[in-house]
Amino acid sequence: MSKSKTNNMAIYKIFRSVLGPIYRLWYNPKIEGRENIPESGPIVVVGNHIHIMDQCNPIGVTKRCIHYMAKKEYFDPKYKEGKFPWFFRSAGCIPVDRTIHDDSAKSSAIEVLKEGHALGLFPEGTRNGLKEARAKEVQEKYFKDADFKEFYKKAKSVKTSEVDYLEELIKNKKIKEKDLIDNFDDVDGYLRKLVKDKVITENDYYDHIFLPFKFGAVSMAQKTGALVVPFVTTGEYKFRSKNLKVVIGKPISIGHEEDLDKVNKQLRKKMIELYKKNEK
């Protein structure tokens, strides 16, 4: 291991030992299945993405350094997210340019696995919450009279996958635009009501809990022989949260000859099962 990597690991351990207790005290997460993270060997830790702090949950329950893939903006001071680039570098993060097929980032991630370490990423590719541009589209289409700043305060916590699904239901004439407008304050609750009313099935509901999965996790795991360790986070990130819960699933092995599309669907199915378990 290079001197720079050794220094980064030392800083990583300091951050984890200092910030970990603060994080747990503040958010009060309930975490199950920590024993499912292998103590050694290459692993790809994957989870759903609802908040910037999602990666802290598996990091806090293993002594291993999990090298997360993070958007390049965190490493560049010219972006509003790039206020602490030194922190993300010291945390072992790998910068990713999401505007292109970033082969450099992929190579760095594969190298982490080939060296027998832990890689972390989110197969959805981004947080499942309405980004500003998407929220603007929704506001202009359905809430023309609303002030955007006030609208976005509420809208950014709504899952993009569920809003996309509501628009799909409107297109298929299962609901009306007015239904989306009237129930936008509680999209998830409305979708659950549609299940109860048999407008959609329970499987339909859970199929839209996550955004579509990208193939990076299963592809890199297959190429390196790494195990995939799935986890799912539900609840709210609030001070002393009453419902923030994380379930870490058992490692998944991917054969060298397995079809990646099939494997990716199996991973998604496994994470949906964990999501259901999290709700109990």
PDB file of C-alpha atoms in Angstrom:
ATOM      1  CA  MET A   1       0.000   0.000   0.000  1.00  0.00           C
ATOM      2  CA  SER A   2       1.345   3.442  -0.957  1.00  0.00           C
ATOM      3  CA  LYS A   3       2.229   6.052   1.665  1.00  0.00           C
ATOM      4  CA  SER A   4      -0.664   8.292   0.547  1.00  0.00           C
ATOM      5  CA  LYS A   5      -3.139   5.418   0.863  1.00  0.00           C
ATOM      6  CA  THR A   6      -1.781   4.575   4.320  1.00  0.00           C
ATOM      7  CA  ASN A   7      -2.224   8.204   5.401  1.00  0.00           C
ATOM      8  CA  ASN A   8      -5.759   8.259   4.014  1.00  0.00           C
ATOM      9  CA  MET A   9      -6.617   5.094   5.923  1.00  0.00           C
ATOM     10  CA  ALA A  10      -5.343   6.667   9.153  1.00  0.00           C
ATOM     11  CA  ILE A  11      -7.482   9.767   8.551  1.00  0.00           C
ATOM     12  CA  TYR A  12     -10.457   7.543   7.625  1.00  0.00           C
ATOM     13  CA  LYS A  13     -10.201   5.693  10.935  1.00  0.00           C
ATOM     14  CA  ILE A  14      -9.975   8.947  12.873  1.00  0.00           C
ATOM     15  CA  PHE A  15     -13.043  10.355  11.118  1.00  0.00           C
ATOM     16  CA  ARG A  16     -15.001   7.157  11.728  1.00  0.00           C
ATOM     17  CA  SER A  17     -14.099   6.986  15.427  1.00  0.00           C
ATOM     18  CA  VAL A  18     -14.973  10.663  16.001  1.00  0.00           C
ATOM     19  CA  LEU A  19     -17.909  11.217  13.644  1.00  0.00           C
ATOM     20  CA  GLY A  20     -19.488   7.763  14.020  1.00  0.00           C
ATOM     21  CA  PRO A  21     -20.782   8.274  17.588  1.00  0.00           C
ATOM     22  CA  ILE A  22     -22.022  11.777  16.675  1.00  0.00           C
ATOM     23  CA  TYR A  23     -23.908  10.381  13.685  1.00  0.00           C
ATOM     24  CA  ARG A  24     -25.513   7.616  15.756  1.00  0.00           C
ATOM     25  CA  LEU A  25     -26.446  10.015  18.547  1.00  0.00           C
ATOM     26  CA  TRP A  26     -28.003  12.493  16.113  1.00  0.00           C
ATOM     27  CA  TYR A  27     -29.923  10.190  13.761  1.00  0.00           C
ATOM     28  CA  ASN A  28     -30.474   7.170  16.024  1.00  0.00           C
ATOM     29  CA  PRO A  29     -30.443   4.546  13.220  1.00  0.00           C
ATOM     30  CA  LYS A  30     -31.571   0.983  13.967  1.00  0.00           C
ATOM     31  CA  ILE A  31     -29.300  -1.368  12.023  1.00  0.00           C
ATOM     32  CA  GLU A  32     -29.849  -5.102  11.529  1.00  0.00           C
ATOM     33  CA  GLY A  33     -27.618  -7.653   9.796  1.00  0.00           C
ATOM     34  CA  ARG A  34     -24.218  -6.080  10.457  1.00  0.00           C
ATOM     35  CA  GLU A  35     -22.809  -9.596  10.693  1.00  0.00           C
ATOM     36  CA  ASN A  36     -23.524  -9.994   6.957  1.00  0.00           C
ATOM     37  CA  ILE A  37     -20.600  -7.748   6.000  1.00  0.00           C
ATOM     38  CA  PRO A  38     -17.592 -10.066   5.466  1.00  0.00           C
ATOM     39  CA  GLU A  39     -14.489  -9.143   7.473  1.00  0.00           C
ATOM     40  CA  SER A  40     -12.178  -9.735   4.522  1.00  0.00           C
ATOM     41  CA  GLY A  41     -12.145 -10.251   0.774  1.00  0.00           C
ATOM     42  CA  PRO A  42     -13.516  -8.066  -2.027  1.00  0.00           C
ATOM     43  CA  ILE A  43     -17.088  -6.877  -1.551  1.00  0.00           C
ATOM     44  CA  VAL A  44     -19.427  -4.421  -3.250  1.00  0.00           C
ATOM     45  CA  VAL A  45     -21.755  -2.820  -0.719  1.00  0.00           C
ATOM     46  CA  VAL A  46     -24.924  -1.560  -2.427  1.00  0.00           C
ATOM     47  CA  GLY A  47     -27.986   0.222  -1.080  1.00  0.00           C
ATOM     48  CA  ASN A  48     -30.957   2.336  -2.014  1.00  0.00           C
ATOM     49  CA  HIS A  49     -30.293   6.074  -1.996  1.00  0.00           C
ATOM     50  CA  ILE A  50     -32.674   8.429  -0.179  1.00  0.00           C
ATOM     51  CA  HIS A  51     -30.274  10.767   1.660  1.00  0.00           C
ATOM     52  CA  ILE A  52     -26.693  12.048   1.512  1.00  0.00           C
ATOM     53  CA  MET A  53     -25.963  10.155   4.760  1.00  0.00           C
ATOM     54  CA  ASP A  54     -26.980   6.697   3.472  1.00  0.00           C
ATOM     55  CA  GLN A  55     -23.386   5.475   3.188  1.00  0.00           C
ATOM     56  CA  CYS A  56     -22.747   6.217   6.865  1.00  0.00           C
ATOM     57  CA  ASN A  57     -24.883   3.280   7.970  1.00  0.00           C
ATOM     58  CA  PRO A  58     -22.758   0.382   6.616  1.00  0.00           C
ATOM     59  CA  ILE A  59     -19.556   2.356   7.304  1.00  0.00           C
ATOM     60  CA  GLY A  60     -20.521   2.589  10.964  1.00  0.00           C
ATOM     61  CA  VAL A  61     -20.922  -1.158  11.510  1.00  0.00           C
ATOM     62  CA  THR A  62     -17.703  -2.506   9.971  1.00  0.00           C
ATOM     63  CA  LYS A  63     -14.031  -1.848  10.652  1.00  0.00           C
ATOM     64  CA  ARG A  64     -13.362  -2.068   6.927  1.00  0.00           C
ATOM     65  CA  CYS A  65     -12.837   1.033   4.820  1.00  0.00           C
ATOM     66  CA  ILE A  66     -15.658   1.195   2.268  1.00  0.00           C
ATOM     67  CA  HIS A  67     -14.499   3.138  -0.788  1.00  0.00           C
ATOM     68  CA  TYR A  68     -17.628   4.864  -2.034  1.00  0.00           C
ATOM     69  CA  MET A  69     -18.075   6.074  -5.578  1.00  0.00           C
ATOM     70  CA  ALA A  70     -19.205   9.716  -5.380  1.00  0.00           C
ATOM     71  CA  LYS A  71     -20.060  12.342  -7.969  1.00  0.00           C
ATOM     72  CA  LYS A  72     -17.080  14.437  -9.063  1.00  0.00           C
ATOM     73  CA  GLU A  73     -18.737  17.667  -7.867  1.00  0.00           C
ATOM     74  CA  TYR A  74     -17.838  16.727  -4.287  1.00  0.00           C
ATOM     75  CA  PHE A  75     -14.155  16.946  -5.228  1.00  0.00           C
ATOM     76  CA  ASP A  76     -14.234  20.275  -7.084  1.00  0.00           C
ATOM     77  CA  PRO A  77     -14.518  23.610  -5.191  1.00  0.00           C
ATOM     78  CA  LYS A  78     -16.141  25.311  -8.182  1.00  0.00           C
ATOM     79  CA  TYR A  79     -19.360  23.387  -7.424  1.00  0.00           C
ATOM     80  CA  LYS A  80     -21.594  24.147  -4.443  1.00  0.00           C
ATOM     81  CA  GLU A  81     -21.138  20.530  -3.278  1.00  0.00           C
ATOM     82  CA  GLY A  82     -17.330  20.854  -3.406  1.00  0.00           C
ATOM     83  CA  LYS A  83     -16.772  22.673  -0.124  1.00  0.00           C
ATOM     84  CA  PHE A  84     -14.818  19.820   1.492  1.00  0.00           C
ATOM     85  CA  PRO A  85     -12.975  17.916  -1.265  1.00  0.00           C
ATOM     86  CA  TRP A  86     -10.224  16.924   1.165  1.00  0.00           C
ATOM     87  CA  PHE A  87     -12.798  15.123   3.304  1.00  0.00           C
ATOM     88  CA  PHE A  88     -14.049  12.923   0.461  1.00  0.00           C
ATOM     89  CA  ARG A  89     -10.511  12.094  -0.655  1.00  0.00           C
ATOM     90  CA  SER A  90      -9.507  11.198   2.899  1.00  0.00           C
ATOM     91  CA  ALA A  91     -12.627   9.048   3.186  1.00  0.00           C
ATOM     92  CA  GLY A  92     -11.372   6.908   0.303  1.00  0.00           C
ATOM     93  CA  CYS A  93     -14.088   8.054  -2.121  1.00  0.00           C
ATOM     94  CA  ILE A  94     -13.706   7.612  -5.864  1.00  0.00           C
ATOM     95  CA  PRO A  95     -14.818  10.611  -8.012  1.00  0.00           C
ATOM     96  CA  VAL A  96     -17.244   9.813 -10.828  1.00  0.00           C
ATOM     97  CA  ASP A  97     -18.215  12.018 -13.752  1.00  0.00           C
ATOM     98  CA  ARG A  98     -21.875  11.127 -14.177  1.00  0.00           C
ATOM     99  CA  THR A  99     -22.189  13.028 -17.469  1.00  0.00           C
ATOM    100  CA  ILE A 100     -20.080  10.405 -19.271  1.00  0.00           C
ATOM    101  CA  HIS A 101     -19.274   6.717 -19.131  1.00  0.00           C
ATOM    102  CA  ASP A 102     -16.411   7.285 -16.702  1.00  0.00           C
ATOM    103  CA  ASP A 103     -13.901   4.533 -17.479  1.00  0.00           C
ATOM    104  CA  SER A 104     -11.303   6.064 -15.169  1.00  0.00           C
ATOM    105  CA  ALA A 105     -13.617   5.847 -12.165  1.00  0.00           C
ATOM    106  CA  LYS A 106     -14.610   2.312 -13.103  1.00  0.00           C
ATOM    107  CA  SER A 107     -10.945   1.276 -13.360  1.00  0.00           C
ATOM    108  CA  SER A 108     -10.216   2.749  -9.927  1.00  0.00           C
ATOM    109  CA  ALA A 109     -13.177   0.893  -8.444  1.00  0.00           C
ATOM    110  CA  ILE A 110     -12.138  -2.415  -9.992  1.00  0.00           C
ATOM    111  CA  GLU A 111      -8.614  -1.902  -8.650  1.00  0.00           C
ATOM    112  CA  VAL A 112     -10.052  -1.508  -5.134  1.00  0.00           C
ATOM    113  CA  LEU A 113     -11.784  -4.872  -5.512  1.00  0.00           C
ATOM    114  CA  LYS A 114      -8.776  -6.611  -7.048  1.00  0.00           C
ATOM    115  CA  GLU A 115      -6.773  -5.556  -4.005  1.00  0.00           C
ATOM    116  CA  GLY A 116      -9.368  -7.305  -1.819  1.00  0.00           C
ATOM    117  CA  HIS A 117     -11.021  -4.194  -0.403  1.00  0.00           C
ATOM    118  CA  ALA A 118     -14.616  -2.959  -0.035  1.00  0.00           C
ATOM    119  CA  LEU A 119     -16.363  -0.796  -2.619  1.00  0.00           C
ATOM    120  CA  GLY A 120     -19.618   1.055  -2.001  1.00  0.00           C
ATOM    121  CA  LEU A 121     -22.095   2.391  -4.524  1.00  0.00           C
ATOM    122  CA  PHE A 122     -25.764   3.007  -5.138  1.00  0.00           C
ATOM    123  CA  PRO A 123     -27.175   1.034  -8.101  1.00  0.00           C
ATOM    124  CA  GLU A 124     -29.863   3.683  -8.617  1.00  0.00           C
ATOM    125  CA  GLY A 125     -27.032   6.019  -9.623  1.00  0.00           C
ATOM    126  CA  THR A 126     -28.417   9.032  -7.761  1.00  0.00           C
ATOM    127  CA  ARG A 127     -30.630   9.928  -4.838  1.00  0.00           C
ATOM    128  CA  ASN A 128     -34.255   8.919  -5.292  1.00  0.00           C
ATOM    129  CA  GLY A 129     -35.688  12.343  -4.564  1.00  0.00           C
ATOM    130  CA  LEU A 130     -36.865  15.022  -6.962  1.00  0.00           C
ATOM    131  CA  LYS A 131     -33.898  17.078  -8.131  1.00  0.00           C
ATOM    132  CA  GLU A 132     -34.471  20.752  -8.846  1.00  0.00           C
ATOM    133  CA  ALA A 133     -34.836  20.356 -12.626  1.00  0.00           C
ATOM    134  CA  ARG A 134     -37.322  17.478 -12.316  1.00  0.00           C
ATOM    135  CA  ALA A 135     -39.250  19.297  -9.593  1.00  0.00           C
ATOM    136  CA  LYS A 136     -39.474  22.322 -11.889  1.00  0.00           C
ATOM    137  CA  GLU A 137     -41.039  20.146 -14.587  1.00  0.00           C
ATOM    138  CA  VAL A 138     -43.636  18.834 -12.128  1.00  0.00           C
ATOM    139  CA  GLN A 139     -44.404  22.306 -10.797  1.00  0.00           C
ATOM    140  CA  GLU A 140     -44.853  23.813 -14.255  1.00  0.00           C
ATOM    141  CA  LYS A 141     -47.059  20.938 -15.371  1.00  0.00           C
ATOM    142  CA  TYR A 142     -49.315  20.445 -12.357  1.00  0.00           C
ATOM    143  CA  PHE A 143     -48.800  23.348  -9.918  1.00  0.00           C
ATOM    144  CA  LYS A 144     -48.495  26.388 -12.167  1.00  0.00           C
ATOM    145  CA  ASP A 145     -49.670  28.855  -9.510  1.00  0.00           C
ATOM    146  CA  ALA A 146     -47.286  27.615  -6.816  1.00  0.00           C
ATOM    147  CA  ASP A 147     -44.141  29.493  -5.813  1.00  0.00           C
ATOM    148  CA  PHE A 148     -41.318  27.188  -6.859  1.00  0.00           C
ATOM    149  CA  LYS A 149     -39.125  27.746  -3.794  1.00  0.00           C
ATOM    150  CA  GLU A 150     -41.980  26.837  -1.470  1.00  0.00           C
ATOM    151  CA  PHE A 151     -43.023  23.943  -3.695  1.00  0.00           C
ATOM    152  CA  TYR A 152     -39.487  22.536  -3.820  1.00  0.00           C
ATOM    153  CA  LYS A 153     -39.130  22.510  -0.041  1.00  0.00           C
ATOM    154  CA  LYS A 154     -41.741  19.737   0.011  1.00  0.00           C
ATOM    155  CA  ALA A 155     -41.135  18.207  -3.406  1.00  0.00           C
ATOM    156  CA  LYS A 156     -37.464  17.344  -2.939  1.00  0.00           C
ATOM    157  CA  SER A 157     -38.371  14.703  -0.341  1.00  0.00           C
ATOM    158  CA  VAL A 158     -40.755  12.938  -2.752  1.00  0.00           C
ATOM    159  CA  LYS A 159     -39.357   9.876  -4.517  1.00  0.00           C
ATOM    160  CA  THR A 160     -38.658  10.429  -8.200  1.00  0.00           C
ATOM    161  CA  SER A 161     -39.527   6.798  -8.925  1.00  0.00           C
ATOM    162  CA  GLU A 162     -43.004   7.209  -7.417  1.00  0.00           C
ATOM    163  CA  VAL A 163     -43.735  10.482  -9.233  1.00  0.00           C
ATOM    164  CA  ASP A 164     -42.643   8.852 -12.486  1.00  0.00           C
ATOM    165  CA  TYR A 165     -45.020   5.990 -11.718  1.00  0.00           C
ATOM    166  CA  LEU A 166     -47.942   8.342 -11.052  1.00  0.00           C
ATOM    167  CA  GLU A 167     -47.345   9.928 -14.453  1.00  0.00           C
ATOM    168  CA  GLU A 168     -47.289   6.467 -15.972  1.00  0.00           C
ATOM    169  CA  LEU A 169     -50.644   5.727 -14.332  1.00  0.00           C
ATOM    170  CA  ILE A 170     -52.055   8.988 -15.712  1.00  0.00           C
ATOM    171  CA  LYS A 171     -50.830   8.057 -19.189  1.00  0.00           C
ATOM    172  CA  ASN A 172     -52.480   4.635 -18.864  1.00  0.00           C
ATOM    173  CA  LYS A 173     -55.689   6.320 -17.630  1.00  0.00           C
ATOM    174  CA  LYS A 174     -55.710   4.515 -14.278  1.00  0.00           C
ATOM    175  CA  ILE A 175     -55.726   7.831 -12.425  1.00  0.00           C
ATOM    176  CA  LYS A 176     -56.288  11.484 -13.369  1.00  0.00           C
ATOM    177  CA  GLU A 177     -53.965  14.475 -13.174  1.00  0.00           C
ATOM    178  CA  LYS A 178     -56.138  15.797 -10.353  1.00  0.00           C
ATOM    179  CA  ASP A 179     -55.318  12.682  -8.325  1.00  0.00           C
ATOM    180  CA  LEU A 180     -51.604  13.457  -8.533  1.00  0.00           C
ATOM    181  CA  ILE A 181     -52.227  17.079  -7.569  1.00  0.00           C
ATOM    182  CA  ASP A 182     -54.514  16.236  -4.633  1.00  0.00           C
ATOM    183  CA  ASN A 183     -52.176  13.585  -3.226  1.00  0.00           C
ATOM    184  CA  PHE A 184     -48.765  15.113  -3.863  1.00  0.00           C
ATOM    185  CA  ASP A 185     -48.221  15.804  -0.150  1.00  0.00           C
ATOM    186  CA  ASP A 186     -48.233  12.047   0.472  1.00  0.00           C
ATOM    187  CA  VAL A 187     -47.421  10.218  -2.766  1.00  0.00           C
ATOM    188  CA  ASP A 188     -46.376   7.038  -0.994  1.00  0.00           C
ATOM    189  CA  GLY A 189     -49.570   6.940   1.055  1.00  0.00           C
ATOM    190  CA  TYR A 190     -51.629   7.483  -2.076  1.00  0.00           C
ATOM    191  CA  LEU A 191     -49.906   4.626  -3.904  1.00  0.00           C
ATOM    192  CA  ARG A 192     -50.578   2.344  -0.948  1.00  0.00           C
ATOM    193  CA  LYS A 193     -54.228   3.388  -1.117  1.00  0.00           C
ATOM    194  CA  LEU A 194     -54.285   2.466  -4.817  1.00  0.00           C
ATOM    195  CA  VAL A 195     -53.072  -0.996  -3.801  1.00  0.00           C
ATOM    196  CA  LYS A 196     -55.851  -1.238  -1.211  1.00  0.00           C
ATOM    197  CA  ASP A 197     -58.397  -0.116  -3.808  1.00  0.00           C
ATOM    198  CA  LYS A 198     -56.973  -2.672  -6.277  1.00  0.00           C
ATOM    199  CA  VAL A 199     -56.117  -0.040  -8.865  1.00  0.00           C
ATOM    200  CA  ILE A 200     -52.546  -1.373  -8.801  1.00  0.00           C
ATOM    201  CA  THR A 201     -51.079  -4.525  -7.284  1.00  0.00           C
ATOM    202  CA  GLU A 202     -48.718  -4.773  -4.332  1.00  0.00           C
ATOM    203  CA  ASN A 203     -46.006  -5.901  -6.752  1.00  0.00           C
ATOM    204  CA  ASP A 204     -46.631  -2.789  -8.855  1.00  0.00           C
ATOM    205  CA  TYR A 205     -46.101  -0.648  -5.772  1.00  0.00           C
ATOM    206  CA  TYR A 206     -42.835  -2.287  -4.736  1.00  0.00           C
ATOM    207  CA  ASP A 207     -41.523  -2.341  -8.310  1.00  0.00           C
ATOM    208  CA  HIS A 208     -41.462   1.467  -8.130  1.00  0.00           C
ATOM    209  CA  ILE A 209     -39.854   1.869  -4.713  1.00  0.00           C
ATOM    210  CA  PHE A 210     -36.447   2.284  -6.379  1.00  0.00           C
ATOM    211  CA  LEU A 211     -35.181   3.967  -9.514  1.00  0.00           C
ATOM    212  CA  PRO A 212     -33.974   1.630 -12.304  1.00  0.00           C
ATOM    213  CA  PHE A 213     -30.730  -0.132 -11.333  1.00  0.00           C
ATOM    214  CA  LYS A 214     -27.544   0.466 -13.290  1.00  0.00           C
ATOM    215  CA  PHE A 215     -25.258  -2.493 -14.018  1.00  0.00           C
ATOM    216  CA  GLY A 216     -22.048  -1.207 -12.402  1.00  0.00           C
ATOM    217  CA  ALA A 217     -22.307  -3.149  -9.161  1.00  0.00           C
ATOM    218  CA  VAL A 218     -23.018  -6.575 -10.640  1.00  0.00           C
ATOM    219  CA  SER A 219     -20.604  -6.039 -13.532  1.00  0.00           C
ATOM    220  CA  MET A 220     -17.636  -5.141 -11.304  1.00  0.00           C
ATOM    221  CA  ALA A 221     -18.479  -7.910  -8.854  1.00  0.00           C
ATOM    222  CA  GLN A 222     -18.529 -10.450 -11.663  1.00  0.00           C
ATOM    223  CA  LYS A 223     -15.210  -9.260 -13.098  1.00  0.00           C
ATOM    224  CA  THR A 224     -13.405  -9.388  -9.750  1.00  0.00           C
ATOM    225  CA  GLY A 225     -15.111 -12.264  -7.962  1.00  0.00           C
ATOM    226  CA  ALA A 226     -16.382  -9.873  -5.299  1.00  0.00           C
ATOM    227  CA  LEU A 227     -19.458 -10.592  -3.204  1.00  0.00           C
ATOM    228  CA  VAL A 228     -22.362  -8.140  -3.369  1.00  0.00           C
ATOM    229  CA  VAL A 229     -23.673  -7.039   0.034  1.00  0.00           C
ATOM    230  CA  PRO A 230     -27.096  -5.346  -0.254  1.00  0.00           C
ATOM    231  CA  PHE A 231     -28.639  -3.032   2.323  1.00  0.00           C
ATOM    232  CA  VAL A 232     -31.833  -0.996   2.447  1.00  0.00           C
ATOM    233  CA  THR A 233     -32.604   2.178   4.371  1.00  0.00           C
ATOM    234  CA  THR A 234     -36.114   3.328   5.269  1.00  0.00           C
ATOM    235  CA  GLY A 235     -37.509   6.072   7.465  1.00  0.00           C
ATOM    236  CA  GLU A 236     -36.536   9.692   7.981  1.00  0.00           C
ATOM    237  CA  TYR A 237     -33.221  11.354   8.734  1.00  0.00           C
ATOM    238  CA  LYS A 238     -34.279  13.518  11.663  1.00  0.00           C
ATOM    239  CA  PHE A 239     -32.762  14.296  15.040  1.00  0.00           C
ATOM    240  CA  ARG A 240     -33.232  11.214  17.220  1.00  0.00           C
ATOM    241  CA  SER A 241     -35.295   9.615  14.467  1.00  0.00           C
ATOM    242  CA  LYS A 242     -37.964   7.150  15.559  1.00  0.00           C
ATOM    243  CA  ASN A 243     -38.113   5.222  12.292  1.00  0.00           C
ATOM    244  CA  LEU A 244     -34.686   5.339  10.596  1.00  0.00           C
ATOM    245  CA  LYS A 245     -33.914   1.690   9.973  1.00  0.00           C
ATOM    246  CA  VAL A 246     -31.315  -0.229   7.978  1.00  0.00           C
ATOM    247  CA  VAL A 247     -31.295  -3.907   7.098  1.00  0.00           C
ATOM    248  CA  ILE A 248     -28.121  -5.444   5.669  1.00  0.00           C
ATOM    249  CA  GLY A 249     -28.694  -8.605   3.650  1.00  0.00           C
ATOM    250  CA  LYS A 250     -26.568 -11.676   3.183  1.00  0.00           C
ATOM    251  CA  PRO A 251     -23.784 -11.509   0.563  1.00  0.00           C
ATOM    252  CA  ILE A 252     -24.647 -12.508  -2.992  1.00  0.00           C
ATOM    253  CA  SER A 253     -22.173 -14.423  -5.159  1.00  0.00           C
ATOM    254  CA  ILE A 254     -22.193 -13.809  -8.910  1.00  0.00           C
ATOM    255  CA  GLY A 255     -20.887 -16.479 -11.264  1.00  0.00           C
ATOM    256  CA  HIS A 256     -18.550 -15.561 -14.129  1.00  0.00           C
ATOM    257  CA  GLU A 257     -20.990 -16.907 -16.712  1.00  0.00           C
ATOM    258  CA  GLU A 258     -24.232 -15.509 -15.290  1.00  0.00           C
ATOM    259  CA  ASP A 259     -26.299 -13.105 -17.381  1.00  0.00           C
ATOM    260  CA  LEU A 260     -25.877  -9.606 -15.938  1.00  0.00           C
ATOM    261  CA  ASP A 261     -29.422  -8.523 -16.748  1.00  0.00           C
ATOM    262  CA  LYS A 262     -30.771 -11.514 -14.846  1.00  0.00           C
ATOM    263  CA  VAL A 263     -28.387 -10.938 -11.940  1.00  0.00           C
ATOM    264  CA  ASN A 264     -29.282  -7.240 -11.747  1.00  0.00           C
ATOM    265  CA  LYS A 265     -32.977  -8.132 -11.554  1.00  0.00           C
ATOM    266  CA  GLN A 266     -32.210 -10.638  -8.806  1.00  0.00           C
ATOM    267  CA  LEU A 267     -30.322  -7.960  -6.855  1.00  0.00           C
ATOM    268  CA  ARG A 268     -33.261  -5.575  -7.187  1.00  0.00           C
ATOM    269  CA  LYS A 269     -35.656  -8.323  -6.070  1.00  0.00           C
ATOM    270  CA  LYS A 270     -33.454  -9.040  -3.058  1.00  0.00           C
ATOM    271  CA  MET A 271     -33.406  -5.378  -2.094  1.00  0.00           C
ATOM    272  CA  ILE A 272     -37.190  -5.143  -2.436  1.00  0.00           C
ATOM    273  CA  GLU A 273     -37.444  -8.092  -0.044  1.00  0.00           C
ATOM    274  CA  LEU A 274     -35.169  -6.250   2.401  1.00  0.00           C
ATOM    275  CA  TYR A 275     -37.331  -3.147   2.011  1.00  0.00           C
ATOM    276  CA  LYS A 276     -40.421  -5.160   2.960  1.00  0.00           C
ATOM    277  CA  LYS A 277     -38.575  -6.588   5.951  1.00  0.00           C
ATOM    278  CA  ASN A 278     -37.588  -3.061   6.980  1.00  0.00           C
ATOM    279  CA  GLU A 279     -41.230  -2.041   7.140  1.00  0.00           C
ATOM    280  CA  LYS A 280     -42.109  -4.704   9.707  1.00  0.00           C
TER     281      LYS A 280
END
